[in-house]
Short mmCIF file of N, CA and C in Angstrom, two decimals:
data_model
loop_
_atom_site.label_atom_id
_atom_site.label_comp_id
_atom_site.label_asym_id
_atom_site.label_seq_id
_atom_site.Cartn_x
_atom_site.Cartn_y
_atom_site.Cartn_z
N UNK O 1 -69.98 41.65 -44.35
CA UNK O 1 -68.93 41.71 -45.37
C UNK O 1 -68.61 40.67 -46.30
N UNK O 2 -68.23 40.84 -47.32
CA UNK O 2 -68.26 39.74 -48.25
C UNK O 2 -66.38 39.55 -48.72
N UNK O 3 -66.15 38.44 -48.69
CA UNK O 3 -64.76 38.21 -49.10
C UNK O 3 -64.27 37.03 -49.88
N UNK O 4 -63.42 36.91 -50.59
CA UNK O 4 -62.96 35.81 -51.44
C UNK O 4 -61.57 35.64 -51.01
N UNK O 5 -61.08 34.37 -50.78
CA UNK O 5 -59.81 34.15 -50.24
C UNK O 5 -59.45 32.64 -50.72
N UNK O 6 -58.26 32.39 -50.48
CA UNK O 6 -57.57 31.03 -50.86
C UNK O 6 -58.28 30.14 -49.55
N UNK O 7 -58.85 28.99 -49.98
CA UNK O 7 -59.10 28.04 -48.73
C UNK O 7 -57.94 27.37 -47.99
N UNK O 8 -57.99 27.22 -46.92
CA UNK O 8 -57.10 26.30 -46.06
C UNK O 8 -57.83 25.04 -45.50
N UNK O 9 -56.80 24.07 -45.26
CA UNK O 9 -57.28 22.94 -44.53
C UNK O 9 -58.47 22.79 -43.41
N UNK O 10 -58.29 23.81 -42.75
CA UNK O 10 -59.09 24.07 -41.45
C UNK O 10 -60.41 24.59 -42.08
N UNK O 11 -60.86 24.88 -43.38
CA UNK O 11 -61.89 25.31 -44.08
C UNK O 11 -62.71 24.24 -44.62
N UNK O 12 -62.25 23.12 -44.65
CA UNK O 12 -62.78 22.03 -45.45
C UNK O 12 -64.01 21.60 -45.07
N UNK O 13 -64.31 21.53 -43.49
CA UNK O 13 -65.60 21.24 -43.17
C UNK O 13 -66.51 21.90 -43.57
N UNK O 14 -66.52 23.22 -43.50
CA UNK O 14 -67.43 24.24 -43.68
C UNK O 14 -67.77 24.31 -45.17
N UNK O 15 -66.73 24.27 -45.98
CA UNK O 15 -66.82 24.18 -47.29
C UNK O 15 -67.60 22.87 -47.80
N UNK O 16 -67.23 21.81 -47.09
CA UNK O 16 -68.12 20.58 -47.41
C UNK O 16 -69.54 20.92 -47.05
N UNK O 17 -69.91 21.53 -45.93
CA UNK O 17 -71.26 21.69 -45.53
C UNK O 17 -71.91 22.68 -46.55
N UNK O 18 -71.30 23.61 -47.21
CA UNK O 18 -71.70 24.58 -48.30
C UNK O 18 -71.87 23.72 -49.46
N UNK O 19 -71.13 22.71 -49.78
CA UNK O 19 -71.38 21.71 -50.88
C UNK O 19 -72.70 21.04 -50.66
N UNK O 20 -72.90 20.48 -49.40
CA UNK O 20 -74.07 19.73 -49.20
C UNK O 20 -75.33 20.57 -49.39
N UNK O 21 -75.36 21.88 -48.92
CA UNK O 21 -76.43 22.65 -48.88
C UNK O 21 -76.81 22.83 -50.63
N UNK O 22 -75.75 23.16 -51.35
CA UNK O 22 -75.93 23.42 -52.80
C UNK O 22 -76.30 21.98 -53.50
N UNK O 23 -75.95 21.04 -53.19
CA UNK O 23 -76.11 19.68 -53.72
C UNK O 23 -76.62 18.66 -52.86
N UNK O 24 -77.95 18.85 -52.14
CA UNK O 24 -78.31 17.94 -51.25
C UNK O 24 -78.72 16.37 -51.61
N UNK O 25 -78.63 16.37 -52.97
CA UNK O 25 -79.10 15.04 -53.39
C UNK O 25 -77.93 14.30 -54.22
N UNK O 26 -76.83 14.94 -54.11
CA UNK O 26 -75.67 14.36 -54.88
C UNK O 26 -75.14 13.10 -54.02
N UNK O 27 -74.50 12.29 -54.82
CA UNK O 27 -73.85 11.21 -54.10
C UNK O 27 -73.00 11.57 -52.92
N UNK O 28 -72.35 12.30 -53.37
CA UNK O 28 -71.05 12.80 -52.42
C UNK O 28 -71.68 13.20 -51.12
N UNK O 29 -72.67 14.17 -51.40
CA UNK O 29 -73.46 14.60 -50.21
C UNK O 29 -73.99 13.65 -49.32
N UNK O 30 -74.46 12.56 -50.08
CA UNK O 30 -75.28 11.56 -49.08
C UNK O 30 -74.03 10.76 -48.10
N UNK O 31 -72.87 10.99 -48.57
CA UNK O 31 -71.84 10.21 -47.88
C UNK O 31 -71.45 10.93 -46.63
N UNK O 32 -71.72 12.32 -46.47
CA UNK O 32 -71.43 13.03 -45.45
C UNK O 32 -70.47 14.12 -45.40
N UNK O 33 -70.22 14.68 -44.44
CA UNK O 33 -69.03 15.77 -44.25
C UNK O 33 -67.93 15.48 -44.49
N UNK O 34 -67.64 14.47 -43.75
CA UNK O 34 -66.06 13.52 -44.03
C UNK O 34 -66.00 13.16 -45.31
N UNK O 35 -66.69 12.76 -46.04
CA UNK O 35 -66.58 12.30 -47.44
C UNK O 35 -66.26 13.48 -48.28
N UNK O 36 -67.11 14.46 -48.25
CA UNK O 36 -67.05 15.63 -49.06
C UNK O 36 -65.94 16.44 -48.81
N UNK O 37 -65.36 16.46 -47.60
CA UNK O 37 -64.24 17.33 -47.15
C UNK O 37 -62.73 16.53 -47.77
N UNK O 38 -62.84 15.09 -47.73
CA UNK O 38 -61.86 14.49 -48.19
C UNK O 38 -61.62 14.63 -49.78
N UNK O 39 -63.04 14.81 -50.31
CA UNK O 39 -63.11 14.92 -51.81
C UNK O 39 -62.53 16.21 -52.18
N UNK O 40 -62.69 17.17 -51.53
CA UNK O 40 -62.33 18.64 -51.71
C UNK O 40 -60.97 18.88 -51.24
N UNK O 41 -60.32 18.04 -50.66
CA UNK O 41 -58.76 18.12 -50.05
C UNK O 41 -57.94 18.04 -51.04
N UNK O 42 -58.13 17.18 -52.06
CA UNK O 42 -57.30 17.15 -53.18
C UNK O 42 -56.99 18.85 -53.62
N UNK O 43 -57.83 19.47 -53.95
CA UNK O 43 -57.58 20.82 -54.39
C UNK O 43 -56.35 21.67 -53.57
N UNK O 44 -56.33 21.36 -52.30
CA UNK O 44 -55.38 22.05 -51.24
C UNK O 44 -53.97 20.95 -51.36
N UNK O 45 -54.07 19.84 -51.57
CA UNK O 45 -52.70 19.00 -51.40
C UNK O 45 -52.07 18.84 -52.69
N UNK O 46 -52.72 19.05 -53.71
CA UNK O 46 -52.00 18.99 -55.31
C UNK O 46 -51.40 20.23 -55.40
N UNK O 47 -50.25 19.99 -55.95
CA UNK O 47 -49.52 21.29 -56.63
C UNK O 47 -50.28 21.98 -57.69
N UNK O 48 -51.24 21.22 -58.26
CA UNK O 48 -51.99 21.79 -59.26
C UNK O 48 -53.23 22.48 -58.97
N UNK O 49 -53.57 21.94 -57.76
CA UNK O 49 -55.02 22.48 -57.52
C UNK O 49 -55.07 23.93 -56.89
N UNK O 50 -56.23 24.31 -56.83
CA UNK O 50 -56.46 25.70 -56.19
C UNK O 50 -58.24 25.62 -55.67
N UNK O 51 -58.49 25.97 -54.43
CA UNK O 51 -59.58 25.94 -53.85
C UNK O 51 -59.83 27.58 -53.26
N UNK O 52 -60.87 28.05 -53.73
CA UNK O 52 -61.51 29.59 -53.26
C UNK O 52 -62.56 29.53 -52.79
N UNK O 53 -62.92 30.34 -51.87
CA UNK O 53 -64.19 30.22 -50.96
C UNK O 53 -64.78 31.89 -51.07
N UNK O 54 -66.02 31.87 -50.93
CA UNK O 54 -66.72 33.19 -50.83
C UNK O 54 -67.33 33.09 -49.44
N UNK O 55 -67.02 34.08 -48.61
CA UNK O 55 -67.58 34.18 -47.18
C UNK O 55 -68.44 35.39 -47.08
N UNK O 56 -69.52 35.27 -46.68
CA UNK O 56 -70.31 36.44 -46.32
C UNK O 56 -70.82 36.50 -44.86
N UNK O 57 -70.58 37.41 -44.18
CA UNK O 57 -70.75 37.72 -42.73
C UNK O 57 -70.12 36.54 -41.98
N UNK O 58 -69.18 35.97 -42.26
CA UNK O 58 -68.45 35.10 -41.41
C UNK O 58 -68.86 33.61 -41.98
N UNK O 59 -69.81 33.42 -42.82
CA UNK O 59 -70.00 31.90 -43.35
C UNK O 59 -69.81 31.92 -44.74
N UNK O 60 -69.23 30.64 -44.94
CA UNK O 60 -68.85 30.23 -46.37
C UNK O 60 -70.07 29.97 -47.13
N UNK O 61 -70.45 30.62 -48.26
CA UNK O 61 -71.58 30.62 -49.09
C UNK O 61 -71.37 30.33 -50.48
N UNK O 62 -69.98 30.13 -50.90
CA UNK O 62 -69.53 29.53 -52.08
C UNK O 62 -68.27 28.92 -52.19
N UNK O 63 -67.86 28.33 -53.22
CA UNK O 63 -66.40 28.00 -53.21
C UNK O 63 -66.41 27.53 -54.64
N UNK O 64 -64.85 27.46 -55.13
CA UNK O 64 -64.70 27.13 -56.36
C UNK O 64 -63.14 26.36 -56.51
N UNK O 65 -63.29 25.35 -57.03
CA UNK O 65 -62.24 24.62 -57.20
C UNK O 65 -61.32 24.47 -58.45
N UNK O 66 -60.12 24.44 -58.84
CA UNK O 66 -59.82 24.41 -60.16
C UNK O 66 -58.42 23.66 -60.29
N UNK O 67 -58.00 23.42 -61.66
CA UNK O 67 -56.91 22.80 -61.73
C UNK O 67 -55.78 23.80 -62.40
N UNK O 68 -54.69 23.86 -62.08
CA UNK O 68 -53.54 24.79 -62.92
C UNK O 68 -53.05 23.75 -64.04
N UNK O 69 -53.22 24.26 -65.23
CA UNK O 69 -52.59 23.79 -66.37
C UNK O 69 -51.50 24.44 -66.91
N UNK O 70 -50.05 23.94 -66.91
CA UNK O 70 -49.13 24.51 -67.38
C UNK O 70 -48.86 24.43 -68.85
N UNK O 71 -49.70 23.44 -69.73
CA UNK O 71 -49.31 23.46 -71.09
C UNK O 71 -50.73 23.95 -71.74
N UNK O 72 -50.67 24.44 -73.01
CA UNK O 72 -51.95 24.51 -73.58
C UNK O 72 -52.40 23.06 -74.11
N UNK O 73 -53.81 23.05 -73.96
CA UNK O 73 -54.55 21.95 -74.46
C UNK O 73 -54.52 20.82 -73.35
#
């Protein structure tokens, strides 16, 4: 089963692992799961952030982070 939903703090470690699989040579990935989790945490703690995840058969296989903009431009 495939599901898209808003991510939660408890999901950050698995999202970080997904990021590291997708971008194994990125500087953030080289810093480890803790670093990537902290980097993505902003999307959850900011009132402007949004973090969605795609789960297939219980495993996070994709994610998308975004910033809400309240004014044009």
